[in-house]
PDB file of C-alpha atoms in Angstrom:
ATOM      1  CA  UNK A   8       0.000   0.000   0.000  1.00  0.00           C
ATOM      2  CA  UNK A   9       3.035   2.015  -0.078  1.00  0.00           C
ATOM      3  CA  UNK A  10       2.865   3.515  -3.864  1.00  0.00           C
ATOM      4  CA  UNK A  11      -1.016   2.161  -4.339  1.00  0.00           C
ATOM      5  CA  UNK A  12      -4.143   4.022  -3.267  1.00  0.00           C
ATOM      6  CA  UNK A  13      -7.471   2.171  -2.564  1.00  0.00           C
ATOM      7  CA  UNK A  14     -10.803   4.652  -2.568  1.00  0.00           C
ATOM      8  CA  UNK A  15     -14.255   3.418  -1.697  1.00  0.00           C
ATOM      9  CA  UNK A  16     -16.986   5.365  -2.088  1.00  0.00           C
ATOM     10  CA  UNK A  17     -20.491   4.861  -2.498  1.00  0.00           C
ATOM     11  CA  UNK A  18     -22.508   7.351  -4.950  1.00  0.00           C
ATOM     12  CA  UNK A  19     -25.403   7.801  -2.101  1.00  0.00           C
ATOM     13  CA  UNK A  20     -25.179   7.126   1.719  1.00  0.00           C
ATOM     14  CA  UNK A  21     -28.357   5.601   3.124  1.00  0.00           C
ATOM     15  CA  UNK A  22     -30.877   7.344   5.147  1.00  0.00           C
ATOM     16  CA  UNK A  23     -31.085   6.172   8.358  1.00  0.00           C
ATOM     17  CA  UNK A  24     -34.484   5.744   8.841  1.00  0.00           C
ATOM     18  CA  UNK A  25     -36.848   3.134   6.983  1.00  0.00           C
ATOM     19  CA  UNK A  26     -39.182   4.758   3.715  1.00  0.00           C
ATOM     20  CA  UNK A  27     -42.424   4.773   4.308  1.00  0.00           C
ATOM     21  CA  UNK A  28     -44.796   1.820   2.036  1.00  0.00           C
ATOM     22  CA  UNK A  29     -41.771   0.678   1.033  1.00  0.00           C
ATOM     23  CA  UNK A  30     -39.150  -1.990   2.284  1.00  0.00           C
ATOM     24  CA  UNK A  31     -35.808  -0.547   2.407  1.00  0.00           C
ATOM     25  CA  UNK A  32     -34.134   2.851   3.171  1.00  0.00           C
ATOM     26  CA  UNK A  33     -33.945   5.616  -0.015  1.00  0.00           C
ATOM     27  CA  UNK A  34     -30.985   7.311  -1.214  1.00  0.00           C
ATOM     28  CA  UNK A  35     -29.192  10.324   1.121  1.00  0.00           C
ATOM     29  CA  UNK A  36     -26.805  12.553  -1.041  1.00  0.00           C
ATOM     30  CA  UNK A  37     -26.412  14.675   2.215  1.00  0.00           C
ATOM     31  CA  UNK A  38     -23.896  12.244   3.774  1.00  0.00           C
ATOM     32  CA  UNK A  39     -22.050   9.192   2.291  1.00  0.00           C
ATOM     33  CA  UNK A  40     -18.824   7.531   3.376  1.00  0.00           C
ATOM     34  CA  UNK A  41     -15.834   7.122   2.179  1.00  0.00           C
ATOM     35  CA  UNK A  42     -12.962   4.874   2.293  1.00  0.00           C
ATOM     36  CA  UNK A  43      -8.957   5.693   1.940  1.00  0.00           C
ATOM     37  CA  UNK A  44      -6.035   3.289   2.512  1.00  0.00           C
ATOM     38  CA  UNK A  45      -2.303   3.466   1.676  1.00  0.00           C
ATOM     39  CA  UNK A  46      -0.344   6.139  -1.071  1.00  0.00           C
ATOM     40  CA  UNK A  47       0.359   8.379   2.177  1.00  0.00           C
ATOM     41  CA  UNK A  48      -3.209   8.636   3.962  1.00  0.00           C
ATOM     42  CA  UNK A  49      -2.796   8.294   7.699  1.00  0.00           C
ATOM     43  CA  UNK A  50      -3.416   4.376   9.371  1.00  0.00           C
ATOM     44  CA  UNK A  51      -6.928   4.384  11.486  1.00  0.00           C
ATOM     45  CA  UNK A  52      -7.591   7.420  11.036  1.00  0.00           C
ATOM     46  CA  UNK A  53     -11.544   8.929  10.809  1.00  0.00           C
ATOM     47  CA  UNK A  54     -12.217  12.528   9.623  1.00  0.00           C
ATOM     48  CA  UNK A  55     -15.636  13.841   9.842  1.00  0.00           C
ATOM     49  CA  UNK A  56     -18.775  12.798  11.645  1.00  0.00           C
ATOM     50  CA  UNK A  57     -22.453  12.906  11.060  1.00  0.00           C
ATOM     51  CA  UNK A  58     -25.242  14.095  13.092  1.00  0.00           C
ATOM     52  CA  UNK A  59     -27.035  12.247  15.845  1.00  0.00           C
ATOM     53  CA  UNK A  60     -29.127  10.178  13.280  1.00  0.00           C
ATOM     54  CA  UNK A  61     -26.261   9.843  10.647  1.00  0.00           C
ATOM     55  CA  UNK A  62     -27.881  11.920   7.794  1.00  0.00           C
ATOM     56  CA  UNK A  63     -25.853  15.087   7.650  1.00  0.00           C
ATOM     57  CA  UNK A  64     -22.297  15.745   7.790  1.00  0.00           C
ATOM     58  CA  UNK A  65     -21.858  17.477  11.531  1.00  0.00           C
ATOM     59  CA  UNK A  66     -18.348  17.671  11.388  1.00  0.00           C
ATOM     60  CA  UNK A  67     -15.791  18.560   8.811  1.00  0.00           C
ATOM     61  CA  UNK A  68     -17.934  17.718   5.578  1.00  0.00           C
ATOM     62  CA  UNK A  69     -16.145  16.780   2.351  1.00  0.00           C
ATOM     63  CA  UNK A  70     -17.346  18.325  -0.800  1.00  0.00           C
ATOM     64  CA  UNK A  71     -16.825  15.814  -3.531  1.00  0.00           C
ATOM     65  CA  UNK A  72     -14.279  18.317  -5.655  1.00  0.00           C
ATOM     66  CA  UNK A  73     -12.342  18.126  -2.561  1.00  0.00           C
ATOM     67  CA  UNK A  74     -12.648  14.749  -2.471  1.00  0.00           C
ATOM     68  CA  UNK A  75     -11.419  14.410  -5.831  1.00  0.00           C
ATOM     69  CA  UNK A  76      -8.691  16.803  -5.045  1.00  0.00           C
ATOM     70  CA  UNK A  77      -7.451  14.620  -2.507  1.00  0.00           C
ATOM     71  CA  UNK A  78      -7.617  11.760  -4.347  1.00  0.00           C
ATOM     72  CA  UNK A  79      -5.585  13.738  -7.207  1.00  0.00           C
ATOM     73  CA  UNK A  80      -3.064  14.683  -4.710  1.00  0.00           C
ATOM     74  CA  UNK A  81      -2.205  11.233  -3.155  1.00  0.00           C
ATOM     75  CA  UNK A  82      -1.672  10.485  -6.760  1.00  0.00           C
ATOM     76  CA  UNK A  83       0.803  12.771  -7.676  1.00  0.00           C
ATOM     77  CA  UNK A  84      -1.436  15.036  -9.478  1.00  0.00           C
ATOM     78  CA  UNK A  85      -1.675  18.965  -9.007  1.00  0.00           C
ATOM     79  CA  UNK A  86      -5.414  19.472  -8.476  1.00  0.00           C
ATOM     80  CA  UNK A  87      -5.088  23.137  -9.566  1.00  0.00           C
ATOM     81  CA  UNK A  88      -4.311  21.491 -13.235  1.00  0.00           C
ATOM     82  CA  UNK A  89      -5.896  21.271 -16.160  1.00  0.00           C
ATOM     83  CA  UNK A  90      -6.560  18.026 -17.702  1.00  0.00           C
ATOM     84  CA  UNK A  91      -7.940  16.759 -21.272  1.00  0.00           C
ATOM     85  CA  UNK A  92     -11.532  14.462 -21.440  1.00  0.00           C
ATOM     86  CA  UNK A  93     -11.618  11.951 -24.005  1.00  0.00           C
ATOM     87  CA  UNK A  94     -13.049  14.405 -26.603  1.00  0.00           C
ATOM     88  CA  UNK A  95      -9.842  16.898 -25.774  1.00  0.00           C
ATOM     89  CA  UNK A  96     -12.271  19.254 -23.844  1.00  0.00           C
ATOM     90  CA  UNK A  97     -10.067  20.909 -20.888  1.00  0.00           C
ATOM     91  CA  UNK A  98     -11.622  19.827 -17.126  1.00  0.00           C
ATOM     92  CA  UNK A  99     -10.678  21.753 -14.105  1.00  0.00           C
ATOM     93  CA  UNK A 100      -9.927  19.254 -11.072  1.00  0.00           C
ATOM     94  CA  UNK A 101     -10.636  22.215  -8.300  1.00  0.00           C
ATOM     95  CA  UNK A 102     -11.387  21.531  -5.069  1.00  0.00           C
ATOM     96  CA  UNK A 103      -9.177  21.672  -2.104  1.00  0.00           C
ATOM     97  CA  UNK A 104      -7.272  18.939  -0.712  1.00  0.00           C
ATOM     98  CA  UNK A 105      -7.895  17.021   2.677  1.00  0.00           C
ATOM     99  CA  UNK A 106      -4.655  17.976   4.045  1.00  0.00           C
ATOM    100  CA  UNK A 107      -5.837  16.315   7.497  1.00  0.00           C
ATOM    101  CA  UNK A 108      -5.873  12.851   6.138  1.00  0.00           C
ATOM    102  CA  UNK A 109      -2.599  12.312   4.752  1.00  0.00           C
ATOM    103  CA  UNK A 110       0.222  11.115   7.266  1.00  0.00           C
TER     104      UNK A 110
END
């Protein structure tokens, strides 16, 4: 895990109660976890916290440019850079870094 970086990340966290006439719990793009291990993030380490009923970020929330920033940045990549899409379109990365993760 030295030079490799494992992300998991769901698209949608779950809400934490049950929907009503239905069997299951709907979608809750308020909070979502994610998942970081090795390429220099820090060993056991949590960042963030949701509310007392775990559907809103209550602590340190994580837009998902910054997210991607991060991600960038373990990588090697500058996230203030341009890159190129398939179809040569320029995409900004943005965001800002989670500086607090990384060891």
């Amino acid at each position: 895990l030295g030079d490799t970086l494992v992300v998991f990340c769901t698209e949608f966290g779950r809400m934490p109660t049950f929907q009503k006439g239905a069997s299951g719990r709907d979608h809750n793009p308020g909070g979502f976890t994610t998942w970081l291990a090795g390429a220099g993030v820090k060993k056991g380490f949590i960042y963030g916290k949701s509310d007392d009923k775990g559907q809103f970020p209550d602590e340190h929330p994580v837009k998902p440019e910054d997210l991607a920033a991060t991600i960038y940045h373990l990588l090697g990549i500058d996230p203030n850079s341009e890159i190129r899409d398939r179809n040569n379109r320029p995409l900004f990365i943005g965001g800002k870094p989670v500086l607090e993760v990384m060891a």
